[in-house]
Coordinates of C-alpha atoms in Angstrom, one line a residue:
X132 CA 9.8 -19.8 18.7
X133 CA 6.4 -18.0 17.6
X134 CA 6.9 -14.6 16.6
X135 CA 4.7 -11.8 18.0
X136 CA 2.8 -10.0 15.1
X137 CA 0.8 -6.8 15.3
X138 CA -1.4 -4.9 12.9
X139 CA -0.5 -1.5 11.4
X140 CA -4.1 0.2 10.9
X141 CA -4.4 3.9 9.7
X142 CA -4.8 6.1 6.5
X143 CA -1.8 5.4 3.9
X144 CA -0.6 8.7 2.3
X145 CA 1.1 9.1 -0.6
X146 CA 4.1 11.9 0.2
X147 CA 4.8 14.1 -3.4
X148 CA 0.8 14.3 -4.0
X149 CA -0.8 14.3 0.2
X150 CA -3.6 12.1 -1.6
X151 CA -4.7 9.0 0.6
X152 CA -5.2 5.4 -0.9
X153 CA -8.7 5.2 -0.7
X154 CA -11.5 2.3 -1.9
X155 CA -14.8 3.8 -3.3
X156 CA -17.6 2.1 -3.9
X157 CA -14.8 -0.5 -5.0
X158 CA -12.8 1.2 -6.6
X159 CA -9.2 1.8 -6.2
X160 CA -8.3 5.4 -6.1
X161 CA -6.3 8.0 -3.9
X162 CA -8.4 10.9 -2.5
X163 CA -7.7 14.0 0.0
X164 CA -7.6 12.7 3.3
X165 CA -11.3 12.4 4.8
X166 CA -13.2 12.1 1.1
X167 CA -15.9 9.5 0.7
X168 CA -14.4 6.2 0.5
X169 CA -13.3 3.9 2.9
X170 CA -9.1 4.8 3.6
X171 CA -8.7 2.7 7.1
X172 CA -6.1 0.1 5.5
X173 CA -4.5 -2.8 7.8
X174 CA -0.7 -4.5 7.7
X175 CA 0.9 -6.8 9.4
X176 CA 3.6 -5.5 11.3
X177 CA 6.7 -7.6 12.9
X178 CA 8.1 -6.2 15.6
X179 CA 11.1 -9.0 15.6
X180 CA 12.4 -7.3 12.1
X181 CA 10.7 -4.1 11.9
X182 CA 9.4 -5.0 9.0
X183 CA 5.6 -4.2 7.8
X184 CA 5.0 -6.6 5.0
X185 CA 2.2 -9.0 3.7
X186 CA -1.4 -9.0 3.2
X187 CA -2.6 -5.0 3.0
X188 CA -6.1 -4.8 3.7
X189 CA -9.3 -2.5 3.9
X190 CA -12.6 -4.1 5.7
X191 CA -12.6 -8.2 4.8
X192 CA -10.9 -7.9 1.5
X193 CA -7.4 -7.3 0.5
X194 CA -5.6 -5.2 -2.0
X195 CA -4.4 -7.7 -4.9
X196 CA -4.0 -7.6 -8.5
X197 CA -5.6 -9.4 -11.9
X198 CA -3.3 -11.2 -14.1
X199 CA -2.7 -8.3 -15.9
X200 CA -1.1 -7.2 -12.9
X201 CA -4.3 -4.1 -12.6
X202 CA -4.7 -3.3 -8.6
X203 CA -7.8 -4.6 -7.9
X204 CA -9.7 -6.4 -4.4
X205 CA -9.6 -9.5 -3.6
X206 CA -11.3 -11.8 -0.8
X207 CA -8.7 -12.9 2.0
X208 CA -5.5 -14.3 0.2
X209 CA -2.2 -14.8 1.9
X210 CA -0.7 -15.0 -2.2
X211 CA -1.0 -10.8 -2.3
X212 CA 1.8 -10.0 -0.5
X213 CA 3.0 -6.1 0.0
X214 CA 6.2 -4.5 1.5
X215 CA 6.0 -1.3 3.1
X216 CA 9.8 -0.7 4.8
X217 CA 10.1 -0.6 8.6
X218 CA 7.5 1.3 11.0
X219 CA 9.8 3.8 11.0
X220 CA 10.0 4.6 7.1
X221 CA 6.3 4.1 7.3
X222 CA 6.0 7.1 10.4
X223 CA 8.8 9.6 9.2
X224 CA 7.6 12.1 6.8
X225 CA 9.5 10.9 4.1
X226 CA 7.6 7.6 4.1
X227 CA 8.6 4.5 1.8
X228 CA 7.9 2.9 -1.3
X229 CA 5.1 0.5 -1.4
X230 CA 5.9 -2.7 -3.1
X231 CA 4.9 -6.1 -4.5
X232 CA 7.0 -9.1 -6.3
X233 CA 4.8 -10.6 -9.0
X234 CA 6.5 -13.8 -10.7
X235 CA 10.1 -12.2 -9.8
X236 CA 9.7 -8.9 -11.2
X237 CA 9.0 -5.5 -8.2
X238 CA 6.3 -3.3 -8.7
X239 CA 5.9 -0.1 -7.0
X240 CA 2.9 1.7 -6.1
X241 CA 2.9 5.4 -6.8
X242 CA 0.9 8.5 -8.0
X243 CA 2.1 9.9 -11.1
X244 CA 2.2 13.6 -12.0
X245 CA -1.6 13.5 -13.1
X246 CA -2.5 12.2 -9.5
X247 CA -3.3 8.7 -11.0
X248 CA -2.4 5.6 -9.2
X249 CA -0.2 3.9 -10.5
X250 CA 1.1 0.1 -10.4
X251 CA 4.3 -0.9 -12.2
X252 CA 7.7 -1.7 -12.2
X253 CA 9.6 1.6 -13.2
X254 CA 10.9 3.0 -10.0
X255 CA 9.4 6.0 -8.6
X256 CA 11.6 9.2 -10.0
X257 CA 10.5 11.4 -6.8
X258 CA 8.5 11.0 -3.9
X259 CA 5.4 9.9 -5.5
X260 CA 6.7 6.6 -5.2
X261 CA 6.8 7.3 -0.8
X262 CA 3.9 6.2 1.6
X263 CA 3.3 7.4 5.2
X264 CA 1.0 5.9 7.9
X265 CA -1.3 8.8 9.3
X266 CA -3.9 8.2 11.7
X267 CA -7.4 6.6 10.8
X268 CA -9.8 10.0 11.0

């Protein structure tokens, strides 16, 4: 039986710092809600499993990484896959972490105490390492 997917669209905001994930003049940064920059993101959602995961997107290209595992964008690519929790992590105002397996090993996306992003595997200490869905603006 197919499953029904949907899209989750809106600005993703990181909890400890309030800074949004933002692309700017392609670069990958976090920046007060409503600053330059494009912070509309996509992500598939599943209804069946609650479960937003896969391919997170701005515009046409998706957020990936370089083999040095560096967040960068790439064009459409089913092989950058993300995990964001369940809608409901993703609405409450404690958010989620924001993850990625690369070759077996989880990475978290975070912002550190110098409200840097930040993309590696040592688990987020507080709730730097959370994410909430707000509305596009």
């Amino acid at each position: 039986m197919a499953q029904f997917v949907a899209t989750c669209r809106g600005v993703l905001s990181n909890v400890g710092s309030n800074l949004a994930l933002t692309l700017d003049g392609g670069v990958i940064n976090v920046a007060a809600q409503g600053a330059q920059g494009a912070q509309t993101w996509m992500v598939t959602y599943n209804p069946t499993g609650m479960a937003v995961a896969g391919p997170f997107k701005t515009g046409a290209n998706h957020l990936g990484w370089t083999q040095g595992n560096i967040l960068t964008m790439a064009e459409a690519d089913n092989s950058y896959n993300w995990t964001f929790g369940t809608q409901a992590d993703m609405v409450a105002a404690g958010g989620a972490n924001v993850t990625a397996t690369i070759n077996n090993v989880l990475y978290y996306l975070k912002v550190d105490n110098n409200n840097q992003l930040v993309f590696d595997t040592v688990a987020p200490l507080n709730n730097r390492g959370n994410w909430k869905w707000l509305a596009a603006a």
